[in-house]
Each structure stands twice: as structure tokens, then as C-alpha cells.
PDB file of C-alpha atoms in Angstrom:
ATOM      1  CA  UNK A 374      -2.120  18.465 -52.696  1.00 65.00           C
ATOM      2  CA  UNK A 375      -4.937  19.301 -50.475  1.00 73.00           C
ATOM      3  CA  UNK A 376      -6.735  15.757 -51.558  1.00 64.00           C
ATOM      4  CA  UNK A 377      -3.175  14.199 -50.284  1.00 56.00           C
ATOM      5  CA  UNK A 378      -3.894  16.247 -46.875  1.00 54.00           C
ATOM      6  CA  UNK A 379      -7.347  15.063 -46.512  1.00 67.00           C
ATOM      7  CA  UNK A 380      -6.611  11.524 -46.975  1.00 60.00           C
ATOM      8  CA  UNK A 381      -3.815  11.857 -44.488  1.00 56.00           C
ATOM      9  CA  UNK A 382      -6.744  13.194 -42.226  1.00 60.00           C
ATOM     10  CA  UNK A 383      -8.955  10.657 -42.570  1.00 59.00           C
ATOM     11  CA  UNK A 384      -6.098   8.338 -42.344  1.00 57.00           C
ATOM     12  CA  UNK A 385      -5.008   9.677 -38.809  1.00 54.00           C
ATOM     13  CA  UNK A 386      -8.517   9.667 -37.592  1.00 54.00           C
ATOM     14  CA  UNK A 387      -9.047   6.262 -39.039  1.00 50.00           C
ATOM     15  CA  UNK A 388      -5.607   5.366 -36.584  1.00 46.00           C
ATOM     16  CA  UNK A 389      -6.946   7.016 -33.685  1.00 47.00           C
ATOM     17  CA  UNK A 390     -10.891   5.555 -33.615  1.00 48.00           C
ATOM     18  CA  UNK A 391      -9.576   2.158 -33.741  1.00 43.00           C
ATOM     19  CA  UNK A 392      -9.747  -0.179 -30.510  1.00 44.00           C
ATOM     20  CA  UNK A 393      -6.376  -1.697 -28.733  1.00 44.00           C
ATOM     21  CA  UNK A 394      -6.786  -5.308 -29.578  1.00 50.00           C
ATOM     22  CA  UNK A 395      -5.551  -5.640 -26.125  1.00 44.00           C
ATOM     23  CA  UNK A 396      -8.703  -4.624 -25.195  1.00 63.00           C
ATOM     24  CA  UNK A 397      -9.163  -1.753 -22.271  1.00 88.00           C
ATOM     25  CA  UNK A 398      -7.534  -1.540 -19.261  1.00 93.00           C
ATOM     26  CA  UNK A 399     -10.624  -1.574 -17.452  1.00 92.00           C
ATOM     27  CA  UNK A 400     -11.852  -4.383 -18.908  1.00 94.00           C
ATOM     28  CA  UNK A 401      -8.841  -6.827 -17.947  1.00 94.00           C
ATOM     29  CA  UNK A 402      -8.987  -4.739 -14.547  1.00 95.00           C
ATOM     30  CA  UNK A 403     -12.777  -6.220 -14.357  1.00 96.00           C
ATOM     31  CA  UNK A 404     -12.198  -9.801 -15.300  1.00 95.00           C
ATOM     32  CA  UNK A 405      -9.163 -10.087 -12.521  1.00 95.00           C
ATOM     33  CA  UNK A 406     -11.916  -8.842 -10.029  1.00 96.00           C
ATOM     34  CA  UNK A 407     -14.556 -11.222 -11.522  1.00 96.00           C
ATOM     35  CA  UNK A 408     -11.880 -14.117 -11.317  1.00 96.00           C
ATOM     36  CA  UNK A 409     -10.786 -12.758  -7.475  1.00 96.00           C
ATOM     37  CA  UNK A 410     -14.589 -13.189  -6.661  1.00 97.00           C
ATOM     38  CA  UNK A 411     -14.776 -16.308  -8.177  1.00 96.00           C
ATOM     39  CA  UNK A 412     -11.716 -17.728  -5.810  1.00 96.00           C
ATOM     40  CA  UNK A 413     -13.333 -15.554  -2.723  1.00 97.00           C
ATOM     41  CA  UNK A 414     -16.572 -17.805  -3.496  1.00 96.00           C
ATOM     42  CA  UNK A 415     -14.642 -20.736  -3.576  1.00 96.00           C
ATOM     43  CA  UNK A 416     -12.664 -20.645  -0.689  1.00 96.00           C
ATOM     44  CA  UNK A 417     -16.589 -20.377   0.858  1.00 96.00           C
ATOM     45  CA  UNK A 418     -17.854 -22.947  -1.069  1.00 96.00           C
ATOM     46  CA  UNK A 419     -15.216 -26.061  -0.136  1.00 94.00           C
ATOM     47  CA  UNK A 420     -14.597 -24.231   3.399  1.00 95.00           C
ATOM     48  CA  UNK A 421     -10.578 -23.855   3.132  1.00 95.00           C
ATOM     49  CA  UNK A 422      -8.399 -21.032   2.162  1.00 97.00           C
ATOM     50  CA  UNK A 423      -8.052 -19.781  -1.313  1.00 97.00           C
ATOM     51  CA  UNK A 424      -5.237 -16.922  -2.638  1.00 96.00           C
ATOM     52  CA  UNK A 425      -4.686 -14.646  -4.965  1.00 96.00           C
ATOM     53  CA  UNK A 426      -1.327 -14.034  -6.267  1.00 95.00           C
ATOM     54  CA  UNK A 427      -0.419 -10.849  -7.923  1.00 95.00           C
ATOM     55  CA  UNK A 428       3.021 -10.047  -9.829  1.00 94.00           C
ATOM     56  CA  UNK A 429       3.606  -7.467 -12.303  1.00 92.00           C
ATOM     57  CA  UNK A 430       3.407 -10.091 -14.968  1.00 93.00           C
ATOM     58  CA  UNK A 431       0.140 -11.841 -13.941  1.00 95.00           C
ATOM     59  CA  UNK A 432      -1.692 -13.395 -11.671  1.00 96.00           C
ATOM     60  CA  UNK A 433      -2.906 -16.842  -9.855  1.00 96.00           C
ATOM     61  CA  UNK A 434      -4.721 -18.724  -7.677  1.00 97.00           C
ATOM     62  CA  UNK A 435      -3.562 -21.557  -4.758  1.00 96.00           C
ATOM     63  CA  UNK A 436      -5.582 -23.027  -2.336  1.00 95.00           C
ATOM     64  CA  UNK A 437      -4.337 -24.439   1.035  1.00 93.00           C
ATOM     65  CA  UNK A 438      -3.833 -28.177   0.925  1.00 90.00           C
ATOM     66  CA  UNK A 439      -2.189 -30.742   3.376  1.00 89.00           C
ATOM     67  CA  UNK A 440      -0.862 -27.926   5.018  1.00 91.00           C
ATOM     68  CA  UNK A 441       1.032 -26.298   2.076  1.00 95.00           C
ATOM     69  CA  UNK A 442      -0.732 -23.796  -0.622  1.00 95.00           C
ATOM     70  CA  UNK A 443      -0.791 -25.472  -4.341  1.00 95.00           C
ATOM     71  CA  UNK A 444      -1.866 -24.002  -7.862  1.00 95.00           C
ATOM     72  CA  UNK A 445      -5.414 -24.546  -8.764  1.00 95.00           C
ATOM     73  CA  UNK A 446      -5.626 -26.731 -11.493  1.00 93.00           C
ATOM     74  CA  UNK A 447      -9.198 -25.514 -13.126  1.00 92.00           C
ATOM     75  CA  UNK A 448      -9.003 -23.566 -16.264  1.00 90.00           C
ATOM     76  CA  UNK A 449     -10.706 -20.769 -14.843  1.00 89.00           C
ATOM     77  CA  UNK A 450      -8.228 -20.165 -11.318  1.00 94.00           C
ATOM     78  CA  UNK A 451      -4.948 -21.022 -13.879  1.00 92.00           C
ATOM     79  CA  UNK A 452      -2.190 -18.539 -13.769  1.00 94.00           C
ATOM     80  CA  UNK A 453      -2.692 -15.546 -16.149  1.00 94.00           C
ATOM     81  CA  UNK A 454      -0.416 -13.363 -17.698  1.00 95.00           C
ATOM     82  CA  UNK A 455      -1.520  -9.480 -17.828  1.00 94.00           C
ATOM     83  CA  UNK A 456      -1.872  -8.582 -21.395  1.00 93.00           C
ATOM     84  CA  UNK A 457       1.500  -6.997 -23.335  1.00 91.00           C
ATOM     85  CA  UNK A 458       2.456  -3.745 -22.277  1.00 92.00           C
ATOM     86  CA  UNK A 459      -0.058  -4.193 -19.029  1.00 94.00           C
ATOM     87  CA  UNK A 460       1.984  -4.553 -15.451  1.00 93.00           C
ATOM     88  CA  UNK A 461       0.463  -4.430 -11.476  1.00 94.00           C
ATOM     89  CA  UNK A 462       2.229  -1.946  -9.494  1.00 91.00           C
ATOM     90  CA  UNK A 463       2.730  -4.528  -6.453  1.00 85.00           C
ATOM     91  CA  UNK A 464       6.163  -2.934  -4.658  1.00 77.00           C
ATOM     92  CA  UNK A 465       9.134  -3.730  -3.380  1.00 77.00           C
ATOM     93  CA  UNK A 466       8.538  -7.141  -2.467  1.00 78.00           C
ATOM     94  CA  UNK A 467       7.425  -8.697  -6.316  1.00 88.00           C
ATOM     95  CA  UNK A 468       4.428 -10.500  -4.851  1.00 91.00           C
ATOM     96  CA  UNK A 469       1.065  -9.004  -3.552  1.00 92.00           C
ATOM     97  CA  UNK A 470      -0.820 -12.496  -2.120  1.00 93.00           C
ATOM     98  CA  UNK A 471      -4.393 -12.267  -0.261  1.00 95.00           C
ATOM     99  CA  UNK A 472      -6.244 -15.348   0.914  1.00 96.00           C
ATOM    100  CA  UNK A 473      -9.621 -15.725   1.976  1.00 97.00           C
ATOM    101  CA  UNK A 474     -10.969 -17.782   4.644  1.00 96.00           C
ATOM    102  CA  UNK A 475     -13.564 -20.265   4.445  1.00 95.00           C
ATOM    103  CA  UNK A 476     -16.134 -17.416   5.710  1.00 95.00           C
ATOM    104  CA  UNK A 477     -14.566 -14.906   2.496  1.00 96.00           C
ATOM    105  CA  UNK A 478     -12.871 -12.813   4.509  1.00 96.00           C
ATOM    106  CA  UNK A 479      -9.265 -11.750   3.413  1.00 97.00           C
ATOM    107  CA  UNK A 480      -6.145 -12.163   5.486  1.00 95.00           C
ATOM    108  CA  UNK A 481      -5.897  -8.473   4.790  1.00 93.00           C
ATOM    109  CA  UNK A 482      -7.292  -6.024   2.633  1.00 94.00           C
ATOM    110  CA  UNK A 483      -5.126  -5.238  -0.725  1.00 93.00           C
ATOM    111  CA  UNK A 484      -5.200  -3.067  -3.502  1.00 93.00           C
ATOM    112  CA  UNK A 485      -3.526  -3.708  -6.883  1.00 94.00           C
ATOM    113  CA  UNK A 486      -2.888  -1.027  -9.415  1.00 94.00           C
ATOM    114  CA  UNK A 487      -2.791  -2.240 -13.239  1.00 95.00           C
ATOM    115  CA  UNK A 488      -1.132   0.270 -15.443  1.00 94.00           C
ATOM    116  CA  UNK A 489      -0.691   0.609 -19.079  1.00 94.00           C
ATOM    117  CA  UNK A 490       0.790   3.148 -21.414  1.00 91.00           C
ATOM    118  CA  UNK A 491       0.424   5.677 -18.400  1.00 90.00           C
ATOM    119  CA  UNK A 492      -3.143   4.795 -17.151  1.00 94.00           C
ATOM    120  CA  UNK A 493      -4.133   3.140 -14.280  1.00 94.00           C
ATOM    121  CA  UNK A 494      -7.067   1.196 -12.987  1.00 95.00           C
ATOM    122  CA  UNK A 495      -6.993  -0.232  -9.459  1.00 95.00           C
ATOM    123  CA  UNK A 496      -8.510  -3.127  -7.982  1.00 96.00           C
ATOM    124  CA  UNK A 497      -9.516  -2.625  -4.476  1.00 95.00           C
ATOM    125  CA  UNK A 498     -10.047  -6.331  -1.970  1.00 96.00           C
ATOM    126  CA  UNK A 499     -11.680  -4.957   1.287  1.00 95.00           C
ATOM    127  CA  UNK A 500     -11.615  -6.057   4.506  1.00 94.00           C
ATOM    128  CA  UNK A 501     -15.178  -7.451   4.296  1.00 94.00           C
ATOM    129  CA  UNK A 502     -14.310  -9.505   1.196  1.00 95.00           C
ATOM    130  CA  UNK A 503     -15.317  -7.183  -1.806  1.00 95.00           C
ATOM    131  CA  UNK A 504     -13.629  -6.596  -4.427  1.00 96.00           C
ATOM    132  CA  UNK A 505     -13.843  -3.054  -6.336  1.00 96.00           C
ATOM    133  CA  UNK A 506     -12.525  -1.695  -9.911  1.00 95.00           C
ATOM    134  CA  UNK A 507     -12.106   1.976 -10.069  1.00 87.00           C
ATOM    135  CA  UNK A 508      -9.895   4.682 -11.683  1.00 54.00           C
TER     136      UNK A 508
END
């Protein structure tokens, strides 16, 4: 009996002191940021608008072209689904969208909550451009 109640122990511990194969929170709240900064340099780098679009299913990038915004077709700025069970908090509207200028600057600043299994992590876009993680 009490070998039966260790091994349950060891068994629950065992459960608990593995990782989420989703990976942290904070980790898919970094590489959004890392990919936002990556579309923020853009926009700089071919001088024209670039957005990021956030839903509570995932995320993507457009860039303004002939007058209209369109997907960007590189692997990296491809739409990208949060990971299961992970949503944005984005509102009533559905759709939190940002785009920076050709100088980096954001139409306006934004910040986008990720939550999962009751945490949160939010990703801050400031009005200079930046773009923050923090809990």
C-alpha cells in the first residue's frame, strides 16, 4: 500500500514537472512581438505601410499596395494561428489592426492581451514604434 502511494507521488510530480508542448505563453507572446518588429522594420525598409492584424484566433500581416492593403506573401509575415487553447483578448469589434508608416511609427498605439488557461501576457505597440511583452 504505501509503495502504491509513493508511486502515485512520483507519478503526480512526474505530471506536474512536465512542459506544455504548446510551449509558454510568454514565449508565443515574444515571437508575435519579434514578428510585429520584423513588419515595423519592413514597412521602414521598402518605405510604405505595413499592418498587423490581430484576432482571437491569430494573427497577420498586409502591406498597402495600389491603394488597397494585401496579405504578405513571405513565410515569415504569413497568417498565424495562436496555439490551441491560446486566444487575444481584442474586444468588441473581432479585429485589433495597427500599421506603421514608412518612418515605423504606428497609426496608433495598441495593446494585445494573449491568454491561456487563465494567464495572460500582453503585448504592448507604443506610440514611438516599440513593441513590449510583459505580464
Amino acid at each position: 500500500m504505501i509503495v502504491l502511494a509513493i508511486m502515485g507521488l512520483v507519478a503526480a510530480g512526474v505530471l506536474m514537472a512536465m512542459p506544455d508542448p504548446r510551449g509558454r505563453l510568454s514565449n508565443e507572446a515574444e515571437r508575435f512581438a519579434a514578428r510585429t518588429v520584423a513588419a515595423r522594420d519592413l514597412a521602414i525598409l521598402e518605405g510604405r505601410p505595413v499592418a498587423v492584424r490581430v484576432t482571437a484566433q491569430g494573427y497577420a500581416f498586409d502591406r498597402r499596395q495600389g491603394g488597397t492593403w494585401t496579405p504578405i506573401p513571405e513565410r515569415e509575415f504569413r497568417s498565424q494561428p495562436w496555439s490551441s487553447g491560446t486566444a487575444a483578448l481584442v474586444g468588441q469589434g473581432g479585429t485589433i489592426r495597427t500599421a506603421f508608416d514608412a518612418t515605423g511609427q504606428p497609426s496608433a498605439p495598441a495593446s494585445i492581451t494573449l491568454t491561456r488557461n487563465g494567464e495572460q501576457v500582453r503585448v504592448a505597440i507604443a506610440a514611438d514604434g516599440g513593441v513590449r511583452v510583459g505580464a
